[in-house]
Coordinates of C-alpha atoms and ligand atoms in Angstrom, one line a residue:
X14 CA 9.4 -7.6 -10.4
X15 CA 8.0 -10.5 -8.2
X16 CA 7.0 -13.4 -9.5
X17 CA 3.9 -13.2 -7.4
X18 CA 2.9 -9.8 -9.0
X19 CA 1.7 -12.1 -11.7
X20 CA -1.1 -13.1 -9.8
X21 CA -2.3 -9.7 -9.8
X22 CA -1.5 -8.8 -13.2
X23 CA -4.1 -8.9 -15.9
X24 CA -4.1 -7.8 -19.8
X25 CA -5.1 -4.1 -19.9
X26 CA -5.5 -4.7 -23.9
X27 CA -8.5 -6.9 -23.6
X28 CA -10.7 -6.3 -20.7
X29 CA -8.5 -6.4 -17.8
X30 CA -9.4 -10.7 -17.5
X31 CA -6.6 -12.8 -19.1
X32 CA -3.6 -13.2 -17.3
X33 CA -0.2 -12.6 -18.3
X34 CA 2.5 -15.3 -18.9
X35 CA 6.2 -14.8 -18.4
X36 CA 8.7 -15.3 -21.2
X37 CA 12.2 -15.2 -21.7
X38 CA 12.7 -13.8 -18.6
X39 CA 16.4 -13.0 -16.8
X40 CA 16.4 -13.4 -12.8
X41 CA 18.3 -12.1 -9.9
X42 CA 18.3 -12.7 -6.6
X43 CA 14.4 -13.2 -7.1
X44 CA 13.8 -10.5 -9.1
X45 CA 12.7 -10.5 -12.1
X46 CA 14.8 -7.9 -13.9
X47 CA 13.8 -8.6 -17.7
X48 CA 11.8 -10.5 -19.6
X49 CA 8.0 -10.1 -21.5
X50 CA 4.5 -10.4 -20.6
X51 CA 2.3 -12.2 -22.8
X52 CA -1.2 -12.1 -22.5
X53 CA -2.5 -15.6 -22.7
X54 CA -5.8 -14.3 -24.7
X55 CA -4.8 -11.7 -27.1
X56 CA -1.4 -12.2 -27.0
X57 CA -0.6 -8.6 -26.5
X58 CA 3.4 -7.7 -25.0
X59 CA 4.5 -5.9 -22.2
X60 CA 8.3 -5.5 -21.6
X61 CA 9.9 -5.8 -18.3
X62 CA 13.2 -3.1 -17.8
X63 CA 15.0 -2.9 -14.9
X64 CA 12.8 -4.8 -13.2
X65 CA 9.7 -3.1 -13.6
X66 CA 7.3 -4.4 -15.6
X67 CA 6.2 -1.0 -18.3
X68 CA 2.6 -1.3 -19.9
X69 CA 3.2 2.3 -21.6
X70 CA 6.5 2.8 -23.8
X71 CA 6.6 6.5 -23.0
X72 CA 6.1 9.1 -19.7
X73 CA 3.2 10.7 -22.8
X74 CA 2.1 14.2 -20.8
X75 CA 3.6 13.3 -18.0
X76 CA 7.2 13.7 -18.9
X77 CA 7.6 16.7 -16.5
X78 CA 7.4 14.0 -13.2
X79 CA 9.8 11.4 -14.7
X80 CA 12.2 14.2 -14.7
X81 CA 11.5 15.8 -11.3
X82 CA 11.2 12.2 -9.4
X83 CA 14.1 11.2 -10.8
X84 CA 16.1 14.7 -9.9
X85 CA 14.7 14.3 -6.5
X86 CA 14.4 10.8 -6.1
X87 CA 14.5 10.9 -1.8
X88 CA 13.9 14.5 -0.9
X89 CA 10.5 13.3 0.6
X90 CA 11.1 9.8 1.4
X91 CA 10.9 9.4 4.7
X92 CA 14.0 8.6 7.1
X93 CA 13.5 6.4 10.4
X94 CA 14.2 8.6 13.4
X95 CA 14.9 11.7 11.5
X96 CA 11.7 12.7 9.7
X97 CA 8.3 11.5 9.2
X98 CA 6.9 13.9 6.7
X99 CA 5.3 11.4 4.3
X100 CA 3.9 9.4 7.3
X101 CA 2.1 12.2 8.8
X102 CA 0.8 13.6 5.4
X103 CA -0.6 10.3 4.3
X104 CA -2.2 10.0 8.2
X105 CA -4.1 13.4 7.1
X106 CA -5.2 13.1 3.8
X107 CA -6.4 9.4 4.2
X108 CA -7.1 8.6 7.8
X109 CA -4.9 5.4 6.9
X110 CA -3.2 3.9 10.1
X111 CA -0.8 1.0 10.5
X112 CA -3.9 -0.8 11.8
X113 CA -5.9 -0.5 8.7
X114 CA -3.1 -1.4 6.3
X115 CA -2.0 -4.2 7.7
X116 CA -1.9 -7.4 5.5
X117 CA -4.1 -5.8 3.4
X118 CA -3.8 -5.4 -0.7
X119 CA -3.1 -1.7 -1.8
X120 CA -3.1 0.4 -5.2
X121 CA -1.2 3.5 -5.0
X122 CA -2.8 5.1 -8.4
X123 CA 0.2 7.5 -9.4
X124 CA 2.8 6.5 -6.9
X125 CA 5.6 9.2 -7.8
X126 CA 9.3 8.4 -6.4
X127 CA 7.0 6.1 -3.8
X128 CA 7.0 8.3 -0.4
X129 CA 3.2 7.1 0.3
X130 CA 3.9 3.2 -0.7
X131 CA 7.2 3.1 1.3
X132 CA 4.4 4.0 4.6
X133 CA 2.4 1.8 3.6
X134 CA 4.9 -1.0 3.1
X135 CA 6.9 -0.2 6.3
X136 CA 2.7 -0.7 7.7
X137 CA 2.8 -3.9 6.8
X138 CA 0.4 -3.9 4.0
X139 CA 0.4 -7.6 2.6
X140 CA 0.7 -6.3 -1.1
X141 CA 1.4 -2.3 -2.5
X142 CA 1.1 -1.9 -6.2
X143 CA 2.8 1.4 -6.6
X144 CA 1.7 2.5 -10.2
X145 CA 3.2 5.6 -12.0
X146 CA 3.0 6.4 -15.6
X147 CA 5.8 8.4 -15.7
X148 CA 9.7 6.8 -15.5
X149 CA 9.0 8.1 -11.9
X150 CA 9.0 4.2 -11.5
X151 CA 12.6 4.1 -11.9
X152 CA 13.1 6.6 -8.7
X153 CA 10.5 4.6 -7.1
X154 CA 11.9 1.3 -7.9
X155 CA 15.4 2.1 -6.7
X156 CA 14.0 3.4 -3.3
X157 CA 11.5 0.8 -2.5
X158 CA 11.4 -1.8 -5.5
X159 CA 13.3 -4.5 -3.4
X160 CA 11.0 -4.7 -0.8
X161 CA 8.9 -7.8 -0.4
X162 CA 5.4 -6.2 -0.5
X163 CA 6.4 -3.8 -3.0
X164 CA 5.4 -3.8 -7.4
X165 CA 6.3 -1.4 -9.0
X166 CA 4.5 -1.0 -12.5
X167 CA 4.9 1.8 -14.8
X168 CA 0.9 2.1 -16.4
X169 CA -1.7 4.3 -17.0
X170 CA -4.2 4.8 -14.5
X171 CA -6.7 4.9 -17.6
X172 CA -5.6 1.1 -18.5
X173 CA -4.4 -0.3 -15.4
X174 CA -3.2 -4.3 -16.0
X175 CA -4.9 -5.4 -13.0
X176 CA -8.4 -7.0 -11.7
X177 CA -10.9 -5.0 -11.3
X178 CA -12.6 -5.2 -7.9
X179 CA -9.6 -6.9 -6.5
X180 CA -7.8 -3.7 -3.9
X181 CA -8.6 -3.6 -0.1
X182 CA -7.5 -0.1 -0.2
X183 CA -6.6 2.7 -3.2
X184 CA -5.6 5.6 -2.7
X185 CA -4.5 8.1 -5.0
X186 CA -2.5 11.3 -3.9
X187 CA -2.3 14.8 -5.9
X188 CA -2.5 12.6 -8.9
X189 CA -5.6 12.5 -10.8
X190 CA -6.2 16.4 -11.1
X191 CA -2.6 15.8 -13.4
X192 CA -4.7 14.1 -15.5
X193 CA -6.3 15.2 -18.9
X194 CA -9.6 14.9 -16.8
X195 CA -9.9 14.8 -13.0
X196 CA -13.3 13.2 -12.9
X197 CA -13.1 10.6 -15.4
X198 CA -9.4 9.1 -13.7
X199 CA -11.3 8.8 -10.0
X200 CA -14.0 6.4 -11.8
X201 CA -11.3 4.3 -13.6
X202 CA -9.3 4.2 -10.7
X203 CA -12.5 3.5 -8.3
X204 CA -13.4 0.3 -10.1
X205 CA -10.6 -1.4 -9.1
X206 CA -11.6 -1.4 -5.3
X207 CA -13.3 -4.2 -4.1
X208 CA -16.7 -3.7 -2.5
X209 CA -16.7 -2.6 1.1
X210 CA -13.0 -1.7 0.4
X211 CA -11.7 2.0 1.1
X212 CA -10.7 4.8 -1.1
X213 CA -9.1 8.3 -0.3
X214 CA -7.7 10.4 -2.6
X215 CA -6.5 14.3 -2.7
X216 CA -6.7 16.7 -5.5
X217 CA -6.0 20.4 -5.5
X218 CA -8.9 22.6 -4.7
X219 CA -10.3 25.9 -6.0
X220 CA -8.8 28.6 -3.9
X221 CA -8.3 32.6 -4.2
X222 CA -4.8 33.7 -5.6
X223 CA -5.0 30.5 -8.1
X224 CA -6.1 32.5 -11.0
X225 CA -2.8 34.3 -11.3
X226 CA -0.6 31.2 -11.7
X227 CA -2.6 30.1 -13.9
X228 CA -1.9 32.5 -15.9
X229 CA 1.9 32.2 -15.3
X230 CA 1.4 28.2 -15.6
X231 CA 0.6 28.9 -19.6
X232 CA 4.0 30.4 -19.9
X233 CA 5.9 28.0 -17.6
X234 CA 4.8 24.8 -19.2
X235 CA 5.8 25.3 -22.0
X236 CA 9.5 26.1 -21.0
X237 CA 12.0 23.4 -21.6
X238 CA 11.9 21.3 -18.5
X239 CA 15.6 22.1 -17.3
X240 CA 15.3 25.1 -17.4
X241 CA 12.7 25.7 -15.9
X242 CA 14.3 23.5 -12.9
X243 CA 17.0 25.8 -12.8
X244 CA 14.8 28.5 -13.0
X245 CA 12.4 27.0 -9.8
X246 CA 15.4 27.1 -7.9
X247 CA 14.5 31.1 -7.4
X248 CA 12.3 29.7 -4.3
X249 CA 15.1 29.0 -2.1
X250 CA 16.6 32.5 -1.3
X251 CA 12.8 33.8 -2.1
X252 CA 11.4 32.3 0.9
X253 CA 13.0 34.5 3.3
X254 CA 11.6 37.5 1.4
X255 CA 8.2 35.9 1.4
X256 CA 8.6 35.2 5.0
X257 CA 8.3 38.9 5.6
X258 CA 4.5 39.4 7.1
X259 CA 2.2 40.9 4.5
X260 CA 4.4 41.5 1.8
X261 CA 5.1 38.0 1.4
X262 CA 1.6 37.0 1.2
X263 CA 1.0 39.2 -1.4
X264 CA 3.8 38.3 -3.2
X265 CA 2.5 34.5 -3.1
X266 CA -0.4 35.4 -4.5
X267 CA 1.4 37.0 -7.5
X268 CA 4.6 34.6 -7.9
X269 CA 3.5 31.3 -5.8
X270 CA 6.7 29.4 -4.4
X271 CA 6.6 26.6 -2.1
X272 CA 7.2 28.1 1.4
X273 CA 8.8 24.4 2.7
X274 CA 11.8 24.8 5.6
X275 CA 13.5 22.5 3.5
X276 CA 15.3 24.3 0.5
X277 CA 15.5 21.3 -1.6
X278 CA 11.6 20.1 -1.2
X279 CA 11.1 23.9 -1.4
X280 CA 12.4 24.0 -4.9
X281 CA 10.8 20.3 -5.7
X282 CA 7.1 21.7 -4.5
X283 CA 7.8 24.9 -6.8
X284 CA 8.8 23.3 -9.8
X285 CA 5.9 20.7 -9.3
X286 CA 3.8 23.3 -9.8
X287 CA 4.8 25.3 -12.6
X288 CA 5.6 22.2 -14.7
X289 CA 3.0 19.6 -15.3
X290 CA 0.6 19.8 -18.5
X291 CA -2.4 19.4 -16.3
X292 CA -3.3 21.0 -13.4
X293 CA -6.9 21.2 -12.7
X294 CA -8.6 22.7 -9.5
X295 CA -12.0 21.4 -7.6
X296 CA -14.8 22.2 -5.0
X297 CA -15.7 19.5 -2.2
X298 CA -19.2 19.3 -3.0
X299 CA -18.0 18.6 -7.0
X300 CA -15.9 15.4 -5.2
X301 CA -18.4 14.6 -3.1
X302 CA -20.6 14.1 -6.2
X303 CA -17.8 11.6 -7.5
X304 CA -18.1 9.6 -4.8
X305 CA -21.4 9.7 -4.8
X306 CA -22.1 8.7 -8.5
X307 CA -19.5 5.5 -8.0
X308 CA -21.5 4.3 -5.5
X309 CA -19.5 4.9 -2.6
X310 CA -20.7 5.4 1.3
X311 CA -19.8 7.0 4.2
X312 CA -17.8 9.3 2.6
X313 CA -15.8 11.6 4.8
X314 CA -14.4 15.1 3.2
X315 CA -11.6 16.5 5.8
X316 CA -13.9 19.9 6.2
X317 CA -16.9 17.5 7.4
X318 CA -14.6 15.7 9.8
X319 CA -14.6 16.3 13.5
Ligands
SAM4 C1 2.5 15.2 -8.1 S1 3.0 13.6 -8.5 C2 2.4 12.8 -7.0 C3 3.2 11.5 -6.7 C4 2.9 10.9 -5.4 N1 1.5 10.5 -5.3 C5 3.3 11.8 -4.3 O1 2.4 12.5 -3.7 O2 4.5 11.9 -4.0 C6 1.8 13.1 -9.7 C7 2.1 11.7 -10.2 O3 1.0 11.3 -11.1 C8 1.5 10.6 -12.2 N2 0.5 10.5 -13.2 C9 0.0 11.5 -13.9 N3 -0.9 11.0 -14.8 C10 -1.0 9.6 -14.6 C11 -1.7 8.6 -15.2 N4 -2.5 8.8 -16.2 N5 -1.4 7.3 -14.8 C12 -0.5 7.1 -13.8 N6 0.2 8.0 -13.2 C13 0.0 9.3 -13.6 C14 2.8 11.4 -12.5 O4 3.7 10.6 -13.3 C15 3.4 11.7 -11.2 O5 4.3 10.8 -10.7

């Protein structure tokens, strides 16, 4: 942790207002790497480990990402002249461009092993809060924690530590339909964007040939987690049976794997799916709506973009 992270920090326990003081802290090479947070109004605690400050003392339902972020801590992290995977996808979902990141103050609400930040950082955003619940903070930490414009913070996105109405720019990717309610995360989330600021976020949508892994997800989250990552590793040789015109298809529909060229982000994607508690599913004009209600403008869906 930064020192200067403290300047965006706020209590989460008493109305996100009174700022946090730093005690008995241990530093290295300008990182914080231990220490306590103590709010100066209710004098509530939050530990720093391993340099990241932690305002939850467990991963709660998310327990399924700390694992799988921290088993594939780079697979999608990006890598300068080789592959620009994250870069493009963020490009898409968001219409983000180095242009409208730059020196500007960013929330990533549920920032995984931190493929999305480390765009936005490379950008040149001025400050990226990448925030995770999960001990996904530790994969993030370790790939981009170091970096000057970089805090890592492992919270809730229901009882974020930080000012409301202070971001430039949130964005929240495949995140808040992992939630225990899609709808309610977006407005918590929303509030902490500044007016005129900007805000994009993905979710899973409603689709045909969901209904049946549904059904499968009831049995497969509820199987011990490394097994079942043992288990998702089925997709690699799978994916050149599925690759097989019409048959494959079908057999998606039935037993959904992740068709990525890449084996190891093939088996990632698949056991992203089966694994976490949540998974819900929406409808554009039911997100439009959201945007709506929270007041927001101009709002762009990707199937109303030309
Ligand atoms: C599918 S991953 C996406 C990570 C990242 N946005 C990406 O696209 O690579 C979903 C992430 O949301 C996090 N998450 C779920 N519920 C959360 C919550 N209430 N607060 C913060 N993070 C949460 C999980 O820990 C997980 O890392």
């Amino acid at each position: 942790m930064k020192a200067r992270l403290l300047e965006i920090l706020v209590c989460p326990s008493c109305g996100n207002l009174h700022a946090l003081e730093l005690k008995d802290q241990e530093v290295r090479d300008q990182e914080i790497v231990s220490g306590v947070l103590v709010c100066t109004h209710c004098q509530a605690k939050y530990p720093i480990r391993d340099s990241i400050p932690r305002f939850v003392d467990s991963d709660q339902y998310a327990d399924s990402f700390g694992f799988e972020w921290n088993q594939f801590n780079r697979v999608q992290l990006d890598v300068p002249g080789k592959s620009n995977e994250s870069e493009n996808t963020i490009k898409e979902k968001t219409n983000l461009t180095p242009e409208k990141v730059t020196g500007k103050v960013i929330l990533d609400a549920g920032a995984g092993a931190g493929r999305f930040a480390e765009v936005i950082s490379r950008w040149g955003a001025k400050d990226v809060i990448a925030a995770d619940i999960s001990s996904a903070v530790v994969a993030c930490y370790r790939n981009i924690g170091e970096r000057e414009n970089v805090h890592v913070i492992q919270a809730d996105l229901f009882h974020l530590p930080l000012r409301r109405e202070s971001f430039d720019i949130v964005y929240s990717i495949g995140v808040l339909h992992h939630t225990p309610n899609t709808r309610d995360a977006f407005r918590e989330v929303s509030t902490f964007l500044k007016s005129g600021g900007f805000m994009a976020i993905y979710v899973y949508s409603v689709t045909l040939g969901m209904a049946y892994t549904d059904y499968l997800r009831r049995i497969t989250t509820r199987i011990p987690k490394r097994l079942l990552y043992v288990l998702s590793l089925v997709s690699v040789p799978l994916y050149y049976v599925y690759r097989v015109p019409v048959i494959g298809a079908l057999l998606n529909t039935v037993f959904r794997i992740s068709m990525h060229p890449h084996w190891r982000w093939r088996w990632l994607d698949t056991f992203d799916w089966y694994a976490p508690t949540y998974q819900w599913k929406h409808t554009y004009p039911e997100v439009f709506r959201w945007f709506k209600e929270a007041g927001f403008v101009d709002i762009d869906l990707p199937n109303t973009r030309h």
